[in-house]
Short mmCIF file of C-alpha atoms in Angstrom, two decimals:
data_model
loop_
_atom_site.label_atom_id
_atom_site.label_comp_id
_atom_site.label_asym_id
_atom_site.label_seq_id
_atom_site.Cartn_x
_atom_site.Cartn_y
_atom_site.Cartn_z
CA MET A 18 40.88 17.78 59.21
CA ALA A 19 43.32 16.13 61.59
CA ASN A 20 43.08 16.75 65.28
CA PRO A 21 45.71 19.01 66.72
CA PRO A 22 48.39 16.82 68.23
CA ARG A 23 47.55 16.33 71.92
CA GLU A 24 49.57 15.21 74.77
CA ILE A 25 49.94 11.41 74.58
CA SER A 26 51.49 9.14 77.17
CA GLU A 27 54.95 7.54 76.66
CA ARG A 28 53.37 4.12 76.39
CA ASP A 29 50.90 5.33 73.81
CA ARG A 30 53.73 6.85 71.85
CA GLU A 31 55.55 3.57 72.04
CA LEU A 32 52.50 1.67 70.81
CA SER A 33 52.16 4.14 67.84
CA ARG A 34 55.75 3.48 66.98
CA LEU A 35 55.33 -0.29 67.15
CA MET A 36 52.14 -0.13 65.09
CA GLY A 37 54.10 2.03 62.56
CA ARG A 38 56.67 -0.80 62.36
CA SER A 39 53.90 -3.40 62.01
CA GLN A 40 52.64 -1.50 58.93
CA VAL A 41 55.91 -2.28 57.16
CA GLY A 42 55.64 -5.99 58.23
CA ASP A 43 57.48 -6.20 61.55
CA GLY A 44 55.86 -9.26 63.11
CA ALA A 45 57.54 -8.96 66.56
CA ALA A 46 56.35 -5.37 66.98
CA TYR A 47 52.82 -6.45 65.82
CA GLU A 48 52.72 -9.15 68.38
CA VAL A 49 53.56 -6.74 71.23
CA VAL A 50 50.88 -4.35 69.84
CA LEU A 51 48.17 -6.99 69.60
CA ASN A 52 48.93 -8.51 73.04
CA GLU A 53 48.81 -5.13 74.67
CA THR A 54 45.74 -4.21 72.71
CA ALA A 55 43.93 -7.35 73.81
CA VAL A 56 44.70 -6.55 77.50
CA MET A 57 43.50 -3.01 77.06
CA LEU A 58 40.32 -4.19 75.31
CA LYS A 59 39.60 -6.69 77.98
CA ARG A 60 39.63 -3.95 80.60
CA TYR A 61 37.54 -1.67 78.37
CA LEU A 62 34.87 -4.32 77.76
CA TYR A 63 34.76 -5.72 81.33
CA ARG A 64 32.13 -3.27 82.47
CA ARG A 65 30.46 -2.79 79.15
CA VAL A 66 29.45 -6.33 78.17
CA ALA A 67 28.04 -8.43 80.89
CA ASP A 68 28.05 -11.84 79.19
CA GLU A 69 31.43 -13.49 79.23
CA GLY A 70 31.18 -15.32 75.96
CA ALA A 71 29.82 -12.22 74.17
CA ARG A 72 32.70 -10.12 75.71
CA GLU A 73 35.24 -12.55 74.22
CA ASP A 74 33.48 -12.45 70.87
CA VAL A 75 33.46 -8.61 70.84
CA LEU A 76 37.15 -8.58 71.83
CA GLN A 77 38.05 -10.81 69.00
CA GLU A 78 35.96 -8.87 66.55
CA ILE A 79 37.73 -5.67 67.55
CA LEU A 80 41.13 -7.35 67.08
CA LEU A 81 40.16 -8.38 63.66
CA SER A 82 38.96 -4.88 62.81
CA VAL A 83 42.32 -3.50 64.09
CA HIS A 84 44.14 -5.93 61.77
CA LYS A 85 41.94 -5.02 58.80
CA ALA A 86 42.19 -1.29 59.37
CA ARG A 87 45.93 -1.14 60.25
CA HIS A 88 46.74 0.74 57.03
CA THR A 89 44.59 3.69 58.29
CA PHE A 90 46.71 4.21 61.28
CA ASP A 91 48.96 7.23 61.35
CA PRO A 92 52.02 6.69 63.59
CA ASN A 93 52.21 10.39 64.40
CA LEU A 94 48.86 10.20 66.15
CA SER A 95 47.73 8.42 69.30
CA TYR A 96 47.34 4.70 68.93
CA LYS A 97 44.85 4.52 71.75
CA THR A 98 42.54 7.10 70.15
CA TRP A 99 42.61 5.11 66.95
CA LEU A 100 42.05 1.84 68.74
CA PHE A 101 39.20 2.98 70.98
CA SER A 102 37.38 4.59 68.05
CA ILE A 103 37.29 1.16 66.43
CA ALA A 104 36.41 -0.45 69.76
CA ARG A 105 33.49 1.89 70.39
CA PHE A 106 32.24 1.37 66.84
CA ARG A 107 32.22 -2.44 67.16
CA LEU A 108 30.80 -2.29 70.60
CA ILE A 109 27.87 -0.18 69.42
CA ASP A 110 27.47 -2.73 66.65
CA TYR A 111 27.32 -5.50 69.15
CA TYR A 112 24.75 -3.54 71.26
CA ARG A 113 22.58 -3.03 68.16
CA LYS A 114 22.74 -6.66 67.12
CA SER A 115 22.01 -8.01 70.54
CA ASN A 116 19.07 -5.60 71.02
CA ARG A 117 17.66 -6.56 67.66
CA GLN A 118 18.02 -10.25 68.52
CA ARG A 119 16.46 -9.81 71.94
CA SER A 120 13.44 -8.00 70.38
CA ARG A 121 12.96 -10.88 67.91
CA GLU A 122 13.39 -13.63 70.42
CA ILE A 123 10.75 -14.76 72.95
CA SER A 124 12.38 -16.03 76.01
CA GLN A 125 12.12 -19.71 76.93
CA ASP A 126 10.46 -18.75 80.24
CA SER A 127 7.61 -17.04 78.48
CA PHE A 128 7.09 -20.27 76.45
CA GLU A 129 6.99 -22.30 79.66
CA ASP A 130 4.57 -19.84 81.28
CA PHE A 131 2.37 -19.90 78.29
CA PHE A 132 2.35 -23.72 78.14
CA THR A 133 1.81 -24.03 81.87
CA GLN A 134 -1.10 -21.67 81.72
CA GLU A 135 -2.51 -23.62 78.88
CA GLU A 136 -2.06 -26.94 80.70
CA GLY A 137 -3.63 -25.42 83.79
CA ALA A 138 -6.59 -24.38 81.94
CA GLU A 139 -6.88 -27.75 80.36
CA ARG A 140 -6.60 -29.55 83.65
CA GLU A 141 -9.29 -27.34 85.12
CA THR A 142 -11.73 -28.13 82.41
CA ASP A 143 -10.41 -31.69 82.10
CA ARG A 144 -11.25 -31.69 78.49
CA LEU A 145 -7.93 -32.58 77.01
CA ASP A 146 -8.53 -35.46 74.75
CA PRO A 147 -5.30 -37.02 73.52
CA GLU A 148 -6.83 -37.71 70.20
CA VAL A 149 -7.86 -34.08 69.72
CA LEU A 150 -4.41 -32.97 70.72
CA LEU A 151 -2.84 -35.36 68.29
CA LYS A 152 -5.06 -34.22 65.56
CA ALA A 153 -4.26 -30.57 66.39
CA LEU A 154 -0.54 -31.47 66.37
CA ASP A 155 -0.79 -33.20 63.04
CA ALA A 156 -2.39 -30.10 61.57
CA LEU A 157 0.70 -28.05 62.44
CA PRO A 158 3.33 -27.35 59.71
CA PRO A 159 6.09 -30.08 60.03
CA ALA A 160 8.80 -27.75 61.49
CA GLN A 161 6.42 -26.33 64.13
CA LYS A 162 5.24 -29.88 65.04
CA GLU A 163 8.80 -31.06 65.43
CA ALA A 164 9.77 -28.12 67.60
CA VAL A 165 6.78 -28.63 70.01
CA ASP A 166 7.40 -32.36 69.99
CA ARG A 167 11.06 -32.04 70.95
CA LEU A 168 10.63 -29.28 73.52
CA LYS A 169 7.44 -30.48 75.17
CA TYR A 170 7.15 -34.25 74.83
CA ARG A 171 10.75 -35.38 74.48
CA GLU A 172 11.66 -32.59 76.99
CA GLN A 173 14.81 -31.63 75.12
CA SER A 174 16.45 -28.25 75.75
CA VAL A 175 16.25 -25.60 73.14
CA ARG A 176 19.91 -26.09 72.37
CA GLU A 177 19.44 -29.89 71.86
CA ALA A 178 16.39 -29.29 69.69
CA ALA A 179 18.17 -26.77 67.62
CA GLU A 180 21.15 -29.14 67.06
CA ALA A 181 18.85 -32.08 66.20
CA MET A 182 16.78 -29.81 63.78
CA GLY A 183 19.78 -28.13 62.21
CA ARG A 184 18.42 -24.74 63.09
CA THR A 185 19.38 -21.83 65.38
CA GLU A 186 18.06 -21.66 68.93
CA SER A 187 16.05 -18.55 68.09
CA SER A 188 14.53 -20.21 65.15
CA VAL A 189 13.39 -23.25 67.25
CA LYS A 190 11.97 -20.97 69.92
CA VAL A 191 9.96 -19.04 67.30
CA LEU A 192 8.70 -22.28 65.71
CA ALA A 193 7.67 -23.67 69.03
CA HIS A 194 5.92 -20.38 69.94
CA ARG A 195 3.92 -20.44 66.79
CA GLY A 196 3.10 -24.13 67.30
CA TYR A 197 1.83 -23.43 70.82
CA LYS A 198 -0.21 -20.57 69.62
CA ALA A 199 -1.83 -22.66 66.87
CA LEU A 200 -2.55 -25.46 69.31
CA ARG A 201 -4.11 -23.06 71.73
CA LYS A 202 -6.39 -21.65 69.04
CA VAL A 203 -7.57 -25.15 68.08
CA LEU A 204 -8.14 -26.23 71.63
CA LEU A 205 -9.90 -23.06 72.62
CA LYS A 206 -12.20 -23.32 69.58
CA ARG A 207 -12.97 -26.88 70.56
CA GLY A 208 -13.71 -25.71 74.17
CA GLU A 209 -16.11 -23.08 72.88
CA GLY A 210 -17.79 -25.51 70.61
CA GLU A 211 -18.67 -27.87 73.50
CA MET B 14 36.33 -12.99 83.19
CA ASN B 15 38.21 -10.69 85.52
CA PRO B 16 40.18 -8.01 83.58
CA GLN B 17 43.28 -9.13 85.49
CA THR B 18 43.06 -12.79 84.33
CA PRO B 19 45.21 -13.84 81.35
CA LEU B 20 43.82 -13.81 77.85
CA SER B 21 41.66 -16.63 76.75
CA GLU B 22 42.99 -19.49 74.62
CA GLY B 23 40.87 -18.30 71.69
CA THR B 24 42.11 -14.73 71.86
CA GLU B 25 45.74 -15.86 72.07
CA ARG B 26 45.24 -18.17 69.08
CA LEU B 27 43.68 -15.33 67.08
CA THR B 28 46.57 -12.98 67.99
CA ARG B 29 49.09 -15.59 66.81
CA GLN B 30 47.20 -16.07 63.51
CA LEU B 31 47.01 -12.28 62.89
CA VAL B 32 50.75 -11.96 63.51
CA LEU B 33 51.38 -14.89 61.06
CA GLN B 34 49.08 -13.21 58.46
CA LEU B 35 50.85 -9.87 58.77
CA LYS B 36 51.93 -8.34 55.48
CA PRO B 37 53.29 -4.84 54.87
CA VAL B 38 50.55 -2.33 54.08
CA GLU B 39 50.68 0.94 52.20
CA ARG B 40 49.78 3.72 54.75
CA PHE B 41 46.74 5.62 53.81
CA LYS B 42 47.10 9.21 52.64
CA ILE B 43 44.02 11.29 51.97
CA TRP B 44 45.50 13.34 49.17
CA SER B 45 46.51 10.31 47.17
CA HIS B 46 42.87 9.23 47.08
CA LEU B 47 41.43 12.70 46.72
CA TRP B 48 43.08 13.52 43.42
CA PRO B 49 41.86 10.48 41.53
CA TYR B 50 38.37 11.20 42.83
CA ALA B 51 38.69 14.82 41.67
CA ALA B 52 39.88 13.59 38.30
CA VAL B 53 36.92 11.25 37.96
CA GLY B 54 34.57 14.04 38.90
CA CYS B 55 36.01 16.48 36.42
CA ALA B 56 36.03 13.90 33.66
CA VAL B 57 32.34 13.24 34.20
CA VAL B 58 31.55 16.98 34.22
CA VAL B 59 33.42 17.42 30.95
CA SER B 60 31.69 14.37 29.37
CA SER B 61 28.36 15.80 30.46
CA ALA B 62 29.08 19.16 28.91
CA PHE B 63 30.03 17.33 25.76
CA PHE B 64 26.88 15.12 25.59
CA VAL B 65 24.34 17.63 26.91
CA GLY B 66 25.83 20.72 25.39
CA LEU B 67 26.92 23.91 27.02
CA ARG B 68 24.19 26.26 28.11
CA PRO B 69 23.48 29.24 25.79
CA GLY B 70 25.36 32.43 26.69
CA LEU B 71 27.97 30.58 28.80
CA ALA B 72 30.81 32.67 27.33
CA GLU B 73 29.19 35.91 28.54
CA ALA B 74 28.21 34.35 31.88
CA ALA B 75 31.70 33.19 32.39
CA LEU B 76 32.90 36.76 32.33
CA ALA B 77 30.68 37.66 35.30
CA LEU B 78 32.47 37.25 38.63
CA PRO B 79 29.46 35.82 40.59
CA PHE B 80 29.02 33.04 38.00
CA VAL B 81 32.78 32.15 38.13
CA LEU B 82 32.72 32.21 41.96
CA GLU B 83 29.62 30.03 42.11
CA THR B 84 31.10 27.46 39.76
CA LEU B 85 34.35 27.36 41.70
CA LEU B 86 32.32 27.11 44.92
CA LEU B 87 30.54 23.95 43.63
CA ALA B 88 33.83 22.43 42.57
CA GLY B 89 35.26 23.32 45.95
CA LEU B 90 32.40 21.78 47.89
CA ALA B 91 32.80 18.54 45.87
CA LEU B 92 36.45 18.44 46.91
CA LEU B 93 35.78 19.50 50.50
CA PHE B 94 33.03 16.87 51.07
CA GLY B 95 35.24 14.27 49.41
CA TYR B 96 38.20 15.17 51.66
CA TRP B 97 35.98 15.16 54.72
CA SER B 98 34.47 11.71 53.95
CA LEU B 99 37.94 10.23 53.37
CA GLY B 100 39.03 11.77 56.71
CA LEU B 101 36.10 10.06 58.45
CA GLY B 102 37.38 6.70 57.13
CA ILE B 103 40.24 6.99 59.54
CA PRO B 104 39.23 6.00 63.08
CA GLY B 105 39.80 8.71 65.65
CA ARG B 106 40.96 11.27 63.14
CA SER B 107 37.97 13.63 63.20
CA ARG B 108 36.94 13.71 66.82
CA SER B 109 36.23 17.38 66.72
CA PRO B 110 35.57 18.30 63.09
CA GLY B 111 34.19 21.67 64.21
CA ARG B 112 36.23 23.73 61.68
CA LEU B 113 35.28 21.47 58.81
CA THR B 114 31.64 21.60 59.62
CA LEU B 115 31.75 25.38 59.93
CA LEU B 116 33.57 25.69 56.65
CA ALA B 117 31.13 23.36 54.85
CA LEU B 118 28.06 25.07 56.32
CA SER B 119 29.48 28.46 55.42
CA LEU B 120 30.14 27.35 51.81
CA MET B 121 26.62 25.94 51.48
CA GLY B 122 25.28 29.19 52.94
CA ILE B 123 27.20 31.07 50.35
CA TRP B 124 25.78 28.89 47.57
CA LEU B 125 22.26 29.61 48.88
CA LEU B 126 23.18 33.35 48.86
CA PHE B 127 24.18 32.98 45.21
CA ILE B 128 20.94 31.32 44.43
CA GLY B 129 18.91 33.85 46.34
CA SER B 130 20.79 36.83 44.94
CA ARG B 131 19.32 36.15 41.54
CA ALA B 132 15.81 36.75 42.85
CA LEU B 133 16.92 40.08 44.16
CA VAL B 134 18.91 41.19 41.13
CA ALA B 135 16.67 39.92 38.29
CA ARG B 136 13.44 39.88 40.30
CA ASP B 137 12.73 36.49 38.75
CA GLY B 138 9.90 34.37 39.92
CA TRP B 139 10.21 31.94 42.83
CA PHE B 140 6.75 30.59 42.19
CA ASP B 141 6.95 29.33 38.65
CA VAL B 142 8.92 26.23 39.74
CA THR B 143 6.14 23.62 39.78
CA SER B 144 4.66 24.68 36.49
CA ALA B 145 8.04 24.16 34.91
CA ALA B 146 8.51 20.67 36.38
CA TYR B 147 8.60 18.95 32.94
CA VAL B 148 11.43 21.04 31.72
CA SER B 149 13.23 20.98 35.11
CA LEU B 150 13.16 17.29 35.82
CA PRO B 151 16.09 16.57 33.32
CA CYS B 152 18.22 18.67 35.73
CA VAL B 153 17.62 16.12 38.56
CA PHE B 154 18.34 13.32 36.13
CA GLU B 155 21.64 14.97 35.06
CA LEU B 156 22.54 15.66 38.66
CA VAL B 157 22.06 12.03 39.54
CA VAL B 158 23.75 10.63 36.45
CA VAL B 159 26.83 12.88 36.60
CA GLY B 160 27.13 12.44 40.39
CA ALA B 161 26.76 8.66 40.31
CA LEU B 162 30.26 7.80 39.13
CA PRO B 163 32.11 10.12 41.66
CA VAL B 164 29.81 8.69 44.43
CA VAL B 165 30.61 5.12 43.41
CA PHE B 166 34.33 5.81 43.09
CA LEU B 167 34.51 7.64 46.45
CA ARG B 168 32.44 5.02 48.22
CA GLN B 169 34.88 2.32 47.04
CA ARG B 170 37.77 4.39 48.43
CA VAL B 171 36.10 5.13 51.69
CA ARG B 172 34.85 1.56 52.25
CA ALA B 173 38.45 0.30 51.92
CA LEU B 174 39.20 2.42 55.05
CA ALA B 175 37.49 2.03 58.39
CA PRO B 176 34.56 4.40 58.63
CA THR B 177 33.25 4.50 62.26
CA ALA B 178 30.35 6.83 61.48
CA PRO B 179 28.92 5.20 58.35
CA GLY B 180 25.73 7.27 58.07
CA LYS B 181 27.48 10.60 58.24
CA THR B 182 30.28 9.37 56.01
CA PHE B 183 27.88 8.14 53.31
CA PHE B 184 26.01 11.44 53.54
CA LEU B 185 29.26 13.26 52.75
CA VAL B 186 30.26 10.80 50.07
CA THR B 187 26.87 11.23 48.31
CA ALA B 188 26.89 15.02 48.67
CA ALA B 189 30.39 15.17 47.35
CA GLY B 190 29.55 13.25 44.23
CA LEU B 191 26.42 15.16 43.70
CA PHE B 192 28.23 18.48 43.95
CA PHE B 193 30.00 17.42 40.76
CA GLY B 194 26.50 16.96 39.31
CA ALA B 195 25.62 20.48 40.42
CA PHE B 196 28.89 21.66 38.91
CA ALA B 197 27.90 20.07 35.57
CA LEU B 198 24.48 21.67 35.76
CA GLN B 199 26.09 25.00 36.28
CA LEU B 200 27.66 24.62 32.78
CA THR B 201 24.76 23.02 30.99
CA CYS B 202 21.48 24.08 32.58
CA PRO B 203 19.94 27.09 30.62
CA MET B 204 17.54 27.96 33.44
CA ASP B 205 18.84 30.55 35.79
CA THR B 206 16.02 31.52 38.12
CA SER B 207 16.30 31.23 41.83
CA GLY B 208 13.27 29.02 42.17
CA HIS B 209 14.56 26.68 39.61
CA LEU B 210 18.07 26.37 41.10
CA PHE B 211 16.70 26.00 44.62
CA VAL B 212 14.07 23.38 43.91
CA TRP B 213 15.71 21.49 41.11
CA HIS B 214 19.45 21.70 41.90
CA PHE B 215 19.88 22.44 45.60
CA LEU B 216 17.01 20.39 47.15
CA PRO B 217 17.49 17.15 45.23
CA LEU B 218 21.13 17.18 46.14
CA PHE B 219 20.37 17.35 49.81
CA ALA B 220 17.37 15.03 49.75
CA LEU B 221 19.48 12.35 48.10
CA ALA B 222 22.33 12.95 50.58
CA ALA B 223 19.81 12.64 53.42
CA VAL B 224 18.60 9.30 52.07
CA ALA B 225 22.16 8.23 51.99
CA VAL B 226 22.42 8.66 55.82
CA LEU B 227 20.06 5.70 56.12
CA LEU B 228 22.01 3.59 53.66
CA GLY B 229 25.40 4.20 55.21
CA LYS B 230 25.55 1.16 57.32
CA ARG B 231 24.82 -1.05 54.42
CA PHE B 232 27.05 0.60 51.87
CA LEU B 233 30.04 1.27 54.03
CA LYS B 234 30.21 -1.97 55.86
CA TRP B 235 33.72 -3.07 56.61
#
């Protein structure tokens, strides 16, 4: 059931009218609507998305959604209500995606900490035999080996390694993490054995 | 990025592209989508009656007012839920759907009353439902088979819109289609006990609709 018509501002009414004209193919009206929409969205997203790049992505995503859903707009209703319903939906989508991604990723710092701890332990015991390490590295699956090699020995950044390997940054981090874990296991086993 | 700074190069480029791609669109009207959905639903119900066969004694039952009201109620629920789900495809349209929710809940309550009233009037058994599972399962099958086409049809229509609450919308889409299934069962199912109607008609409908809540994001992606 439609909302009862509520008081809408003059500018909102004007945007509704322009959007109505856009629906019949008026490009000039559409340009005004999109430019004003982009400015409103920029303000809306400013406090809601901290990362500047992500904010720009979300803004563009919402503009695309507005374009895609323009046939659902009713010029008798508020343009802003329609627009911000879409904006909120896309923003929630973005939050969900970034939360999911964050929960899957292990930060670069934690890798570094892990490796530093490992190195520290090895230095302490002074048992790090390069041959053993090379053997352990060789035993790793090729992708893990390459990730560890690029990040740790060639001292490439995650982005550089990802580009060189043709993978995403998250995937490289995960590969390296698994590689470190496997190496640690081998080295600890060896330590216990001695 | 200060909100006062001008738009980025990328956003301006995108805006220009969207303007260039602009084509006239047909404005969405709920009724023009609701009637085809209703036609599909009714066609499936008629086909089901044709293939499964009408229940014995339907002619006498059709003379009884409660039966007629219950049948109309199921058809009405199928249309109401269909209308509601199409409405949810329009961003910002149903910000306070209080009246619709109340209406839908009341109608479902009335359906439950109709089901329950049989137990009071005929004093039929509530507890023979599990022992009759083998004869009752075809009802669930018919409910799903008859409801599937309206669900698919309505889902296509809703997906072409912009549903901003996909879980809730897909719940309504599924329930709407399955109400056509329940409508068909009203005409074909020979079992009329409260227990049977509640466990094999009412519960499966809402169980499937509840599952649809989880699938909404996937099936109504736009």
